């Protein structure tokens, strides 16, 4: 009888522990909420030293260069390569009438000249483009 009680008690404790752990994982999935203010007076830079951000007075900037050398593609490559005169040339582009719409963890960025980009917030200071490239900022979100 004591063995059955001990076994049942141990089984119940293990069950409670497992449920507790799985609930913690459910609530801590690492999901982040995108907010337009993340881009205000803020720059995000990827490993290829391409930068996007600083939404000021409905303008957004893109800085960087594009090189055809073997490296991972970014969402900014096509935009930068269309305006640079040669491979590796640094460019600074300003897009007017920029608008950032957010839904969940996604940023949808549009602006003049057909600019249309989608990013996903994957950390407090990290966004990811559609190519899977991460962009980092030194500043924490204001909200």
CSV table of C-alpha atoms in Angstrom, one decimal:
chain,number,residue,atom,x,y,z
A,1,UNK,CA,0.0,0.0,0.0
A,2,UNK,CA,2.8,2.4,0.9
A,3,UNK,CA,4.6,1.6,-2.4
A,4,UNK,CA,1.4,2.4,-4.4
A,5,UNK,CA,1.0,5.7,-2.5
A,6,UNK,CA,4.7,6.6,-3.0
A,7,UNK,CA,4.4,5.7,-6.7
A,8,UNK,CA,1.2,7.8,-7.1
A,9,UNK,CA,2.7,10.7,-5.3
A,10,UNK,CA,5.9,10.6,-7.3
A,11,UNK,CA,3.9,10.3,-10.5
A,12,UNK,CA,1.8,13.3,-9.6
A,13,UNK,CA,4.8,15.4,-8.7
A,14,UNK,CA,6.5,14.5,-12.0
A,15,UNK,CA,3.2,15.3,-13.9
A,16,UNK,CA,2.9,18.7,-12.1
A,17,UNK,CA,6.6,19.5,-12.9
A,18,UNK,CA,6.2,18.6,-16.6
A,19,UNK,CA,3.0,20.7,-16.9
A,20,UNK,CA,4.8,23.6,-15.1
A,21,UNK,CA,7.7,23.4,-17.5
A,22,UNK,CA,5.6,23.2,-20.6
A,23,UNK,CA,3.5,26.2,-19.5
A,24,UNK,CA,6.6,28.2,-18.9
A,25,UNK,CA,7.8,27.4,-22.4
A,26,UNK,CA,4.3,28.4,-23.8
A,27,UNK,CA,4.5,31.8,-22.2
A,28,UNK,CA,8.2,32.4,-22.9
A,29,UNK,CA,8.3,31.5,-26.6
A,30,UNK,CA,10.7,34.4,-27.3
A,31,UNK,CA,8.1,36.3,-29.4
A,32,UNK,CA,8.5,40.0,-29.6
A,33,UNK,CA,6.0,42.7,-30.7
A,34,UNK,CA,7.1,45.1,-33.4
A,35,UNK,CA,6.5,48.8,-32.8
A,36,UNK,CA,7.0,51.6,-35.2
A,37,UNK,CA,8.9,53.5,-32.5
A,38,UNK,CA,11.7,50.9,-32.8
A,39,UNK,CA,12.8,52.7,-36.0
A,40,UNK,CA,12.5,56.3,-34.6
A,41,UNK,CA,15.9,57.9,-34.2
A,42,UNK,CA,17.4,54.4,-34.4
A,43,UNK,CA,19.6,52.5,-36.8
A,44,UNK,CA,19.7,48.7,-37.4
A,45,UNK,CA,22.9,47.3,-39.0
A,46,UNK,CA,23.6,43.8,-40.4
A,47,UNK,CA,26.9,41.9,-40.7
A,48,UNK,CA,27.5,43.3,-44.1
A,49,UNK,CA,27.5,46.8,-42.6
A,50,UNK,CA,24.2,47.7,-44.3
A,51,UNK,CA,22.0,50.0,-42.2
A,52,UNK,CA,18.3,50.9,-42.2
A,53,UNK,CA,16.4,53.1,-39.9
A,54,UNK,CA,16.2,56.6,-38.3
A,55,UNK,CA,12.5,57.2,-39.2
A,56,UNK,CA,12.4,61.0,-38.9
A,57,UNK,CA,9.7,63.2,-40.4
A,58,UNK,CA,8.5,60.3,-42.5
A,59,UNK,CA,11.9,59.6,-44.0
A,60,UNK,CA,13.9,56.4,-43.7
A,61,UNK,CA,17.5,56.0,-44.6
A,62,UNK,CA,19.5,53.0,-46.0
A,63,UNK,CA,23.3,53.1,-45.9
A,64,UNK,CA,25.9,50.6,-47.1
A,65,UNK,CA,27.4,48.9,-50.0
A,66,UNK,CA,26.8,45.8,-52.1
A,67,UNK,CA,29.5,43.4,-53.2
A,68,UNK,CA,29.1,40.5,-55.5
A,69,UNK,CA,31.6,38.5,-53.4
A,70,UNK,CA,30.4,35.2,-52.0
A,71,UNK,CA,28.3,36.2,-49.0
A,72,UNK,CA,24.8,35.9,-47.7
A,73,UNK,CA,22.1,37.9,-49.5
A,74,UNK,CA,20.2,40.6,-47.7
A,75,UNK,CA,17.0,42.4,-48.4
A,76,UNK,CA,18.9,45.7,-48.9
A,77,UNK,CA,21.2,44.3,-51.6
A,78,UNK,CA,18.9,45.0,-54.5
A,79,UNK,CA,18.1,48.5,-53.3
A,80,UNK,CA,21.7,49.4,-52.8
A,81,UNK,CA,23.0,47.8,-56.0
A,82,UNK,CA,20.5,49.7,-58.1
A,83,UNK,CA,21.9,53.1,-57.0
A,84,UNK,CA,25.6,52.4,-56.6
A,85,UNK,CA,27.8,53.1,-59.6
A,86,UNK,CA,30.2,50.3,-58.8
A,87,UNK,CA,30.4,47.2,-56.6
A,88,UNK,CA,31.5,48.0,-53.1
A,89,UNK,CA,30.6,51.7,-53.3
A,90,UNK,CA,29.0,53.1,-50.2
A,91,UNK,CA,25.7,54.7,-50.7
A,92,UNK,CA,23.3,56.8,-48.5
A,93,UNK,CA,19.7,56.7,-49.6
A,94,UNK,CA,16.8,58.6,-48.2
A,95,UNK,CA,13.3,57.5,-48.9
A,96,UNK,CA,10.5,60.0,-48.4
A,97,UNK,CA,6.9,59.3,-47.3
A,98,UNK,CA,8.1,56.3,-45.3
A,99,UNK,CA,5.4,54.4,-43.5
A,100,UNK,CA,5.9,51.5,-41.1
A,101,UNK,CA,2.9,49.3,-40.3
A,102,UNK,CA,3.2,46.6,-37.7
A,103,UNK,CA,1.3,43.5,-37.0
A,104,UNK,CA,2.5,41.1,-34.3
A,105,UNK,CA,6.3,40.7,-34.7
A,106,UNK,CA,6.3,42.1,-38.3
A,107,UNK,CA,7.3,45.5,-39.7
A,108,UNK,CA,6.0,46.4,-43.2
A,109,UNK,CA,8.0,49.3,-44.5
A,110,UNK,CA,7.0,51.3,-47.6
A,111,UNK,CA,8.1,54.6,-49.0
A,112,UNK,CA,8.5,56.5,-52.2
A,113,UNK,CA,10.3,55.0,-55.2
A,114,UNK,CA,8.7,51.6,-54.6
A,115,UNK,CA,10.5,50.8,-51.4
A,116,UNK,CA,8.8,47.8,-49.8
A,117,UNK,CA,10.5,45.8,-47.1
A,118,UNK,CA,9.4,43.3,-44.4
A,119,UNK,CA,11.3,42.7,-41.2
A,120,UNK,CA,10.6,40.5,-38.2
A,121,UNK,CA,11.4,41.4,-34.6
A,122,UNK,CA,13.4,38.5,-33.1
A,123,UNK,CA,14.9,40.2,-30.1
A,124,UNK,CA,14.8,43.4,-28.0
A,125,UNK,CA,17.4,45.0,-30.3
A,126,UNK,CA,17.3,42.6,-33.3
A,127,UNK,CA,15.3,42.4,-36.5
A,128,UNK,CA,15.5,39.9,-39.3
A,129,UNK,CA,14.9,40.5,-43.0
A,130,UNK,CA,13.1,38.2,-45.4
A,131,UNK,CA,16.5,36.6,-46.4
A,132,UNK,CA,17.1,35.6,-42.8
A,133,UNK,CA,19.8,38.2,-42.1
A,134,UNK,CA,19.8,39.9,-38.7
A,135,UNK,CA,20.2,43.6,-38.0
A,136,UNK,CA,21.2,44.9,-34.6
A,137,UNK,CA,20.9,48.2,-32.9
A,138,UNK,CA,22.8,49.5,-29.9
A,139,UNK,CA,19.7,51.1,-28.4
A,140,UNK,CA,16.9,49.4,-26.5
A,141,UNK,CA,13.3,50.1,-27.5
A,142,UNK,CA,11.7,53.1,-25.9
A,143,UNK,CA,8.5,51.3,-25.0
